[in-house]
PDB file of C-alpha atoms in Angstrom:
ATOM      1  CA  MET A1004      36.465  50.617 -56.932  1.00  0.00           C
ATOM      2  CA  GLU A1005      34.525  51.021 -60.099  1.00  0.00           C
ATOM      3  CA  THR A1006      31.695  49.091 -59.274  1.00  0.00           C
ATOM      4  CA  PHE A1007      31.306  50.672 -56.204  1.00  0.00           C
ATOM      5  CA  TRP A1008      31.163  54.115 -58.222  1.00  0.00           C
ATOM      6  CA  ILE A1009      29.007  52.403 -60.999  1.00  0.00           C
ATOM      7  CA  THR A1010      26.677  51.068 -57.803  1.00  0.00           C
ATOM      8  CA  MET A1011      26.420  54.581 -56.053  1.00  0.00           C
ATOM      9  CA  GLY A1012      25.361  56.126 -59.534  1.00  0.00           C
ATOM     10  CA  ALA A1013      22.510  54.011 -60.115  1.00  0.00           C
ATOM     11  CA  ALA A1014      21.411  54.708 -56.664  1.00  0.00           C
ATOM     12  CA  ILE A1015      21.401  58.553 -57.277  1.00  0.00           C
ATOM     13  CA  TRP A1016      19.791  57.973 -60.467  1.00  0.00           C
ATOM     14  CA  GLY A1017      16.868  55.894 -58.679  1.00  0.00           C
ATOM     15  CA  ALA A1018      16.643  58.332 -55.875  1.00  0.00           C
ATOM     16  CA  GLY A1019      16.598  60.940 -58.516  1.00  0.00           C
ATOM     17  CA  THR A1020      14.137  59.196 -61.150  1.00  0.00           C
ATOM     18  CA  GLY A1021      11.682  57.707 -57.840  1.00  0.00           C
ATOM     19  CA  LEU A1022      10.727  61.779 -57.164  1.00  0.00           C
ATOM     20  CA  PHE A1023       8.865  61.965 -59.863  1.00  0.00           C
ATOM     21  CA  ILE A1024       7.032  58.356 -59.348  1.00  0.00           C
ATOM     22  CA  PRO A1025       4.591  59.594 -56.855  1.00  0.00           C
ATOM     23  CA  ARG A1026       2.938  62.440 -58.939  1.00  0.00           C
ATOM     24  CA  ALA A1027       2.500  60.192 -62.730  1.00  0.00           C
ATOM     25  CA  ALA A1028       1.107  57.450 -60.429  1.00  0.00           C
ATOM     26  CA  TYR A1029      -1.618  59.653 -58.386  1.00  0.00           C
ATOM     27  CA  ARG A1030      -2.451  60.777 -62.110  1.00  0.00           C
ATOM     28  CA  LEU A1031      -2.779  57.376 -63.097  1.00  0.00           C
ATOM     29  CA  SER A1032      -4.247  55.827 -60.660  1.00  0.00           C
ATOM     30  CA  VAL A1033      -7.781  55.644 -61.827  1.00  0.00           C
ATOM     31  CA  PRO A1034     -10.471  53.479 -62.194  1.00  0.00           C
ATOM     32  CA  PRO A1035     -10.770  51.366 -65.935  1.00  0.00           C
ATOM     33  CA  ASP A1036     -12.351  53.698 -68.374  1.00  0.00           C
ATOM     34  CA  GLU A1037     -10.921  57.076 -66.782  1.00  0.00           C
ATOM     35  CA  PRO A1038      -9.255  59.842 -67.792  1.00  0.00           C
ATOM     36  CA  TRP A1039      -5.856  60.572 -66.229  1.00  0.00           C
ATOM     37  CA  ARG A1040      -6.355  63.053 -63.488  1.00  0.00           C
ATOM     38  CA  THR A1041      -5.622  66.748 -64.417  1.00  0.00           C
ATOM     39  CA  THR A1042      -6.019  68.451 -60.958  1.00  0.00           C
ATOM     40  CA  CYS A1043      -5.852  68.472 -57.381  1.00  0.00           C
ATOM     41  CA  PRO A1044      -8.546  66.858 -55.335  1.00  0.00           C
ATOM     42  CA  ASP A1045      -9.425  70.755 -54.645  1.00  0.00           C
ATOM     43  CA  GLY A1046      -9.594  71.328 -58.733  1.00  0.00           C
ATOM     44  CA  HIS A1047      -6.225  73.043 -58.975  1.00  0.00           C
ATOM     45  CA  PRO A1048      -4.707  71.944 -62.273  1.00  0.00           C
ATOM     46  CA  PHE A1049      -0.861  70.226 -62.531  1.00  0.00           C
ATOM     47  CA  ALA A1050       1.902  72.454 -63.914  1.00  0.00           C
ATOM     48  CA  GLY A1051       5.314  71.884 -64.131  1.00  0.00           C
ATOM     49  CA  THR A1052       7.249  70.348 -67.438  1.00  0.00           C
ATOM     50  CA  GLY A1053       5.528  67.726 -69.122  1.00  0.00           C
ATOM     51  CA  LYS A1054       2.722  69.073 -69.506  1.00  0.00           C
ATOM     52  CA  GLY A1055       2.145  68.540 -66.022  1.00  0.00           C
ATOM     53  CA  TRP A1056       3.533  64.898 -65.571  1.00  0.00           C
ATOM     54  CA  LEU A1057       6.593  66.022 -63.971  1.00  0.00           C
ATOM     55  CA  GLY A1058       7.054  68.202 -60.498  1.00  0.00           C
ATOM     56  CA  ARG A1059       6.490  67.432 -56.511  1.00  0.00           C
ATOM     57  CA  PRO A1060       3.258  65.836 -55.710  1.00  0.00           C
ATOM     58  CA  ARG A1061       1.764  68.394 -53.927  1.00  0.00           C
ATOM     59  CA  CYS A1062      -1.541  70.676 -54.932  1.00  0.00           C
ATOM     60  CA  SER A1063      -0.575  74.461 -55.069  1.00  0.00           C
ATOM     61  CA  ASN A1064      -1.783  74.798 -51.618  1.00  0.00           C
ATOM     62  CA  GLY A1065       0.942  72.649 -50.068  1.00  0.00           C
ATOM     63  CA  ASP A1066      -0.877  69.233 -49.243  1.00  0.00           C
ATOM     64  CA  SER A1067       0.482  66.400 -50.648  1.00  0.00           C
ATOM     65  CA  LEU A1068      -0.877  64.132 -53.590  1.00  0.00           C
ATOM     66  CA  GLY A1069      -0.206  60.477 -53.581  1.00  0.00           C
ATOM     67  CA  PRO A1070       1.949  57.736 -52.562  1.00  0.00           C
ATOM     68  CA  SER A1071       4.798  58.653 -50.356  1.00  0.00           C
ATOM     69  CA  THR A1072       8.193  60.366 -52.602  1.00  0.00           C
ATOM     70  CA  PRO A1073      10.352  58.761 -50.089  1.00  0.00           C
ATOM     71  CA  VAL A1074       9.428  55.012 -49.959  1.00  0.00           C
ATOM     72  CA  LEU A1075       9.432  54.655 -53.416  1.00  0.00           C
ATOM     73  CA  ALA A1076      12.553  57.298 -54.329  1.00  0.00           C
ATOM     74  CA  THR A1077      14.433  54.800 -51.421  1.00  0.00           C
ATOM     75  CA  VAL A1078      12.816  51.856 -53.648  1.00  0.00           C
ATOM     76  CA  THR A1079      14.328  52.630 -57.207  1.00  0.00           C
ATOM     77  CA  ALA A1080      17.601  53.589 -55.671  1.00  0.00           C
ATOM     78  CA  VAL A1081      17.749  50.213 -54.115  1.00  0.00           C
ATOM     79  CA  VAL A1082      16.763  47.999 -57.397  1.00  0.00           C
ATOM     80  CA  CYS A1083      18.556  50.318 -59.384  1.00  0.00           C
ATOM     81  CA  ALA A1084      21.831  49.618 -57.101  1.00  0.00           C
ATOM     82  CA  VAL A1085      21.226  46.342 -56.491  1.00  0.00           C
ATOM     83  CA  LEU A1086      21.010  46.040 -60.284  1.00  0.00           C
ATOM     84  CA  ALA A1087      24.314  47.504 -60.756  1.00  0.00           C
ATOM     85  CA  ALA A1088      25.907  45.833 -58.172  1.00  0.00           C
ATOM     86  CA  ALA A1089      25.593  42.640 -59.935  1.00  0.00           C
ATOM     87  CA  ILE A1090      25.624  44.091 -63.668  1.00  0.00           C
ATOM     88  CA  GLU A1091      28.695  46.342 -63.617  1.00  0.00           C
ATOM     89  CA  ALA A1092      29.985  47.970 -66.558  1.00  0.00           C
ATOM     90  CA  ARG A1093      28.002  45.844 -69.138  1.00  0.00           C
ATOM     91  CA  PRO A1094      25.559  47.465 -71.458  1.00  0.00           C
ATOM     92  CA  GLU A1095      22.487  45.985 -70.619  1.00  0.00           C
ATOM     93  CA  LEU A1096      22.642  47.922 -67.455  1.00  0.00           C
ATOM     94  CA  ALA A1097      21.771  51.399 -68.923  1.00  0.00           C
ATOM     95  CA  VAL A1098      18.495  49.516 -70.307  1.00  0.00           C
ATOM     96  CA  TRP A1099      17.746  48.265 -66.568  1.00  0.00           C
ATOM     97  CA  LEU A1100      18.137  51.663 -64.772  1.00  0.00           C
ATOM     98  CA  VAL A1101      15.479  53.581 -67.564  1.00  0.00           C
ATOM     99  CA  LEU A1102      12.840  50.861 -67.221  1.00  0.00           C
ATOM    100  CA  VAL A1103      13.395  50.648 -63.452  1.00  0.00           C
ATOM    101  CA  PRO A1104      11.557  53.992 -62.888  1.00  0.00           C
ATOM    102  CA  ILE A1105       8.881  53.344 -64.787  1.00  0.00           C
ATOM    103  CA  GLY A1106       8.216  49.732 -63.229  1.00  0.00           C
ATOM    104  CA  VAL A1107       8.228  50.914 -60.352  1.00  0.00           C
ATOM    105  CA  LEU A1108       5.356  53.948 -61.848  1.00  0.00           C
ATOM    106  CA  LEU A1109       3.252  50.805 -63.096  1.00  0.00           C
ATOM    107  CA  ALA A1110       3.184  48.909 -59.615  1.00  0.00           C
ATOM    108  CA  THR A1111       2.257  51.279 -57.780  1.00  0.00           C
ATOM    109  CA  VAL A1112      -0.904  52.062 -59.883  1.00  0.00           C
ATOM    110  CA  ASP A1113      -1.831  48.621 -60.343  1.00  0.00           C
ATOM    111  CA  LEU A1114      -1.323  47.996 -56.692  1.00  0.00           C
ATOM    112  CA  ALA A1115      -3.319  51.290 -55.750  1.00  0.00           C
ATOM    113  CA  VAL A1116      -6.508  50.538 -58.426  1.00  0.00           C
ATOM    114  CA  ALA A1117      -5.460  47.029 -60.133  1.00  0.00           C
ATOM    115  CA  ARG A1118      -4.732  48.827 -63.402  1.00  0.00           C
ATOM    116  CA  LEU A1119      -2.117  48.900 -65.834  1.00  0.00           C
ATOM    117  CA  PRO A1120      -2.498  51.708 -67.840  1.00  0.00           C
ATOM    118  CA  ASP A1121      -1.430  51.750 -71.613  1.00  0.00           C
ATOM    119  CA  ILE A1122       0.766  54.663 -71.810  1.00  0.00           C
ATOM    120  CA  GLY A1123       3.032  52.660 -69.552  1.00  0.00           C
ATOM    121  CA  THR A1124       2.243  49.472 -71.136  1.00  0.00           C
ATOM    122  CA  VAL A1125       2.095  48.887 -74.623  1.00  0.00           C
ATOM    123  CA  PRO A1126       5.172  51.240 -76.230  1.00  0.00           C
ATOM    124  CA  LEU A1127       6.742  49.681 -72.775  1.00  0.00           C
ATOM    125  CA  ALA A1128       7.916  46.442 -75.169  1.00  0.00           C
ATOM    126  CA  VAL A1129       8.863  48.242 -77.800  1.00  0.00           C
ATOM    127  CA  ILE A1130      10.914  50.844 -76.524  1.00  0.00           C
ATOM    128  CA  THR A1131      12.925  47.611 -74.292  1.00  0.00           C
ATOM    129  CA  LEU A1132      13.485  45.431 -77.730  1.00  0.00           C
ATOM    130  CA  CYS A1133      14.712  48.791 -78.949  1.00  0.00           C
ATOM    131  CA  LEU A1134      17.141  49.767 -76.291  1.00  0.00           C
ATOM    132  CA  LEU A1135      18.263  45.982 -75.707  1.00  0.00           C
ATOM    133  CA  GLY A1136      18.624  45.927 -79.686  1.00  0.00           C
ATOM    134  CA  VAL A1137      21.599  48.469 -79.467  1.00  0.00           C
ATOM    135  CA  ALA A1138      23.243  47.527 -75.925  1.00  0.00           C
ATOM    136  CA  ALA A1139      23.749  44.305 -78.224  1.00  0.00           C
ATOM    137  CA  LEU A1140      26.028  45.851 -80.989  1.00  0.00           C
ATOM    138  CA  LEU A1141      27.961  47.490 -77.806  1.00  0.00           C
ATOM    139  CA  PRO A1142      31.534  45.223 -76.913  1.00  0.00           C
ATOM    140  CA  GLY A1143      30.954  43.557 -73.326  1.00  0.00           C
ATOM    141  CA  THR A1144      27.194  43.123 -73.510  1.00  0.00           C
ATOM    142  CA  ASN A1145      26.140  39.786 -72.061  1.00  0.00           C
ATOM    143  CA  GLY A1146      23.086  38.806 -73.454  1.00  0.00           C
ATOM    144  CA  SER A1147      20.567  37.198 -76.555  1.00  0.00           C
ATOM    145  CA  TRP A1148      19.028  40.269 -78.456  1.00  0.00           C
ATOM    146  CA  ARG A1149      17.203  37.544 -80.879  1.00  0.00           C
ATOM    147  CA  ARG A1150      16.479  35.498 -77.568  1.00  0.00           C
ATOM    148  CA  SER A1151      14.727  38.325 -76.450  1.00  0.00           C
ATOM    149  CA  LEU A1152      12.585  39.510 -79.217  1.00  0.00           C
ATOM    150  CA  LEU A1153      11.618  35.563 -78.690  1.00  0.00           C
ATOM    151  CA  GLY A1154      11.196  35.195 -75.071  1.00  0.00           C
ATOM    152  CA  SER A1155       8.863  38.886 -75.739  1.00  0.00           C
ATOM    153  CA  LEU A1156       6.398  37.285 -78.071  1.00  0.00           C
ATOM    154  CA  ALA A1157       6.812  33.426 -76.316  1.00  0.00           C
ATOM    155  CA  PHE A1158       5.796  34.899 -72.801  1.00  0.00           C
ATOM    156  CA  GLY A1159       2.706  37.357 -74.279  1.00  0.00           C
ATOM    157  CA  VAL A1160       1.478  34.555 -76.149  1.00  0.00           C
ATOM    158  CA  PHE A1161       1.163  32.411 -73.095  1.00  0.00           C
ATOM    159  CA  CYS A1162      -0.204  35.409 -70.924  1.00  0.00           C
ATOM    160  CA  LEU A1163      -2.729  36.151 -73.721  1.00  0.00           C
ATOM    161  CA  ALA A1164      -3.690  32.189 -73.523  1.00  0.00           C
ATOM    162  CA  LEU A1165      -4.098  32.569 -69.876  1.00  0.00           C
ATOM    163  CA  PHE A1166      -6.542  35.781 -69.766  1.00  0.00           C
ATOM    164  CA  LEU A1167      -8.475  33.722 -72.971  1.00  0.00           C
ATOM    165  CA  ILE A1168      -8.836  30.746 -70.454  1.00  0.00           C
ATOM    166  CA  ASN A1169      -9.986  32.799 -67.399  1.00  0.00           C
ATOM    167  CA  PRO A1170     -10.437  36.803 -68.067  1.00  0.00           C
ATOM    168  CA  ALA A1171     -11.713  37.301 -64.636  1.00  0.00           C
ATOM    169  CA  LYS A1172      -8.657  36.612 -62.637  1.00  0.00           C
ATOM    170  CA  PHE A1173      -6.332  36.931 -65.321  1.00  0.00           C
ATOM    171  CA  GLY A1174      -6.141  41.156 -66.700  1.00  0.00           C
ATOM    172  CA  PHE A1175      -5.534  42.326 -69.997  1.00  0.00           C
ATOM    173  CA  GLY A1176      -3.409  44.870 -68.478  1.00  0.00           C
ATOM    174  CA  ASP A1177      -1.055  41.862 -67.324  1.00  0.00           C
ATOM    175  CA  VAL A1178      -1.375  40.726 -70.746  1.00  0.00           C
ATOM    176  CA  LYS A1179       0.324  43.886 -72.233  1.00  0.00           C
ATOM    177  CA  LEU A1180       3.032  44.284 -69.371  1.00  0.00           C
ATOM    178  CA  ALA A1181       3.984  40.349 -70.700  1.00  0.00           C
ATOM    179  CA  PRO A1182       5.965  41.354 -73.458  1.00  0.00           C
ATOM    180  CA  THR A1183       7.958  43.362 -71.593  1.00  0.00           C
ATOM    181  CA  VAL A1184       8.449  41.139 -68.746  1.00  0.00           C
ATOM    182  CA  GLY A1185       9.546  38.219 -71.737  1.00  0.00           C
ATOM    183  CA  ALA A1186      11.941  40.538 -73.430  1.00  0.00           C
ATOM    184  CA  VAL A1187      13.754  41.521 -69.967  1.00  0.00           C
ATOM    185  CA  THR A1188      14.306  37.555 -69.109  1.00  0.00           C
ATOM    186  CA  GLY A1189      14.732  36.471 -72.303  1.00  0.00           C
ATOM    187  CA  TRP A1190      17.901  38.532 -72.901  1.00  0.00           C
ATOM    188  CA  TYR A1191      19.790  35.983 -70.196  1.00  0.00           C
ATOM    189  CA  GLY A1192      17.675  32.926 -71.340  1.00  0.00           C
ATOM    190  CA  TRP A1193      14.852  31.035 -71.181  1.00  0.00           C
ATOM    191  CA  ASP A1194      15.901  29.090 -68.292  1.00  0.00           C
ATOM    192  CA  ILE A1195      15.429  32.726 -66.738  1.00  0.00           C
ATOM    193  CA  LEU A1196      12.564  33.546 -68.028  1.00  0.00           C
ATOM    194  CA  ILE A1197      11.218  30.467 -67.100  1.00  0.00           C
ATOM    195  CA  ALA A1198      12.751  31.515 -63.601  1.00  0.00           C
ATOM    196  CA  GLY A1199      11.434  34.706 -63.424  1.00  0.00           C
ATOM    197  CA  ALA A1200       8.014  34.312 -64.324  1.00  0.00           C
ATOM    198  CA  PHE A1201       7.503  31.292 -61.977  1.00  0.00           C
ATOM    199  CA  THR A1202       9.057  33.405 -59.319  1.00  0.00           C
ATOM    200  CA  GLY A1203       6.520  36.235 -60.186  1.00  0.00           C
ATOM    201  CA  PHE A1204       3.456  34.197 -60.318  1.00  0.00           C
ATOM    202  CA  VAL A1205       4.998  32.369 -56.864  1.00  0.00           C
ATOM    203  CA  LEU A1206       5.072  35.677 -55.266  1.00  0.00           C
ATOM    204  CA  PHE A1207       1.705  36.424 -56.276  1.00  0.00           C
ATOM    205  CA  VAL A1208       0.198  33.780 -55.021  1.00  0.00           C
ATOM    206  CA  LEU A1209       2.241  34.056 -51.215  1.00  0.00           C
ATOM    207  CA  TYR A1210       0.700  37.308 -51.578  1.00  0.00           C
ATOM    208  CA  GLY A1211      -3.143  36.384 -51.851  1.00  0.00           C
ATOM    209  CA  LEU A1212      -2.458  33.816 -49.230  1.00  0.00           C
ATOM    210  CA  SER A1213      -0.814  35.917 -46.832  1.00  0.00           C
ATOM    211  CA  LEU A1214      -4.326  38.607 -47.336  1.00  0.00           C
ATOM    212  CA  ILE A1215      -6.757  35.731 -47.044  1.00  0.00           C
ATOM    213  CA  VAL A1216      -4.490  34.624 -43.883  1.00  0.00           C
ATOM    214  CA  ALA A1217      -5.159  38.099 -41.877  1.00  0.00           C
ATOM    215  CA  ARG A1218      -8.642  37.937 -43.372  1.00  0.00           C
ATOM    216  CA  ARG A1219      -8.471  40.814 -45.696  1.00  0.00           C
ATOM    217  CA  ALA A1220      -9.315  38.892 -48.563  1.00  0.00           C
ATOM    218  CA  HIS A1221     -10.724  35.611 -49.697  1.00  0.00           C
ATOM    219  CA  ARG A1222     -10.574  33.168 -52.084  1.00  0.00           C
ATOM    220  CA  ARG A1223     -12.491  35.094 -54.777  1.00  0.00           C
ATOM    221  CA  THR A1224     -11.066  37.924 -54.512  1.00  0.00           C
ATOM    222  CA  VAL A1225      -9.451  39.286 -57.414  1.00  0.00           C
ATOM    223  CA  HIS A1226      -5.288  41.381 -56.762  1.00  0.00           C
ATOM    224  CA  PRO A1227      -2.895  42.890 -59.214  1.00  0.00           C
ATOM    225  CA  LEU A1228      -0.105  40.893 -60.887  1.00  0.00           C
ATOM    226  CA  GLY A1229       1.599  42.954 -62.813  1.00  0.00           C
ATOM    227  CA  PRO A1230       3.638  44.037 -59.626  1.00  0.00           C
ATOM    228  CA  PHE A1231       4.632  40.497 -59.325  1.00  0.00           C
ATOM    229  CA  LEU A1232       5.663  40.027 -62.925  1.00  0.00           C
ATOM    230  CA  LEU A1233       7.335  43.210 -62.475  1.00  0.00           C
ATOM    231  CA  ALA A1234       9.298  41.635 -59.153  1.00  0.00           C
ATOM    232  CA  GLY A1235       9.891  38.297 -61.156  1.00  0.00           C
ATOM    233  CA  ALA A1236      11.655  39.978 -64.266  1.00  0.00           C
ATOM    234  CA  GLY A1237      13.604  41.631 -61.724  1.00  0.00           C
ATOM    235  CA  ALA A1238      14.678  38.891 -59.706  1.00  0.00           C
ATOM    236  CA  GLY A1239      15.222  37.025 -63.740  1.00  0.00           C
ATOM    237  CA  VAL A1240      17.729  39.882 -64.184  1.00  0.00           C
ATOM    238  CA  LEU A1241      19.646  39.967 -61.151  1.00  0.00           C
ATOM    239  CA  PHE A1242      19.555  36.012 -61.003  1.00  0.00           C
ATOM    240  CA  GLY A1243      20.799  36.117 -65.115  1.00  0.00           C
ATOM    241  CA  SER A1244      22.952  38.302 -64.795  1.00  0.00           C
ATOM    242  CA  LEU A1245      24.825  36.396 -61.855  1.00  0.00           C
ATOM    243  CA  VAL A1246      24.841  32.776 -63.392  1.00  0.00           C
ATOM    244  CA  SER A1247      25.598  34.098 -67.073  1.00  0.00           C
TER     245      SER A1247
END
């Protein structure tokens, strides 16, 4: 019964936070080197909480902006609920529930404009490690903060090496996201880190191949990697919570 209520609470949290993703995604979905959007297509400035970052994804004239709110709210709710059902009442669950909406936001922006904004990637690893540091001090936790820190450094260095080898195919935004992915999966173990990273790269390859088969891309088309790294991290957390 406790697991049921935890799962329901996580789903409600996910749905609620998912409602705020479309406006932020719209404002952040701009080509590289361009400033974040401050107005709607008709020139109306964004108003609301957090200097206009939080609020309904609509213009003052009623037009919808950004990606579908029901879709993003549903995706966020489902991911939160699945993680809660697997992890139950462990302290690290609170960390994952904080990170899920941010991850959905970053994935949405990356899919839209092939860009991972620094405002979301640069501080995220620090926030993740700080929150996991607090979780590690609480009773009932099921992970290692030291291993999370080392995993963050290791996967960050690995992705930096891939970027230096082939910067045309591996974006620097993915390098900035890598420490967070390494911290999240490293929490459960090196095997989970490797499994999560491998899952992300496999999903990325399958996505690219599916577009080629559908004739919507060719071999030299550059695809966003960030959403698949995040999906791999989520799969690693789910798998790590079940086997550890």
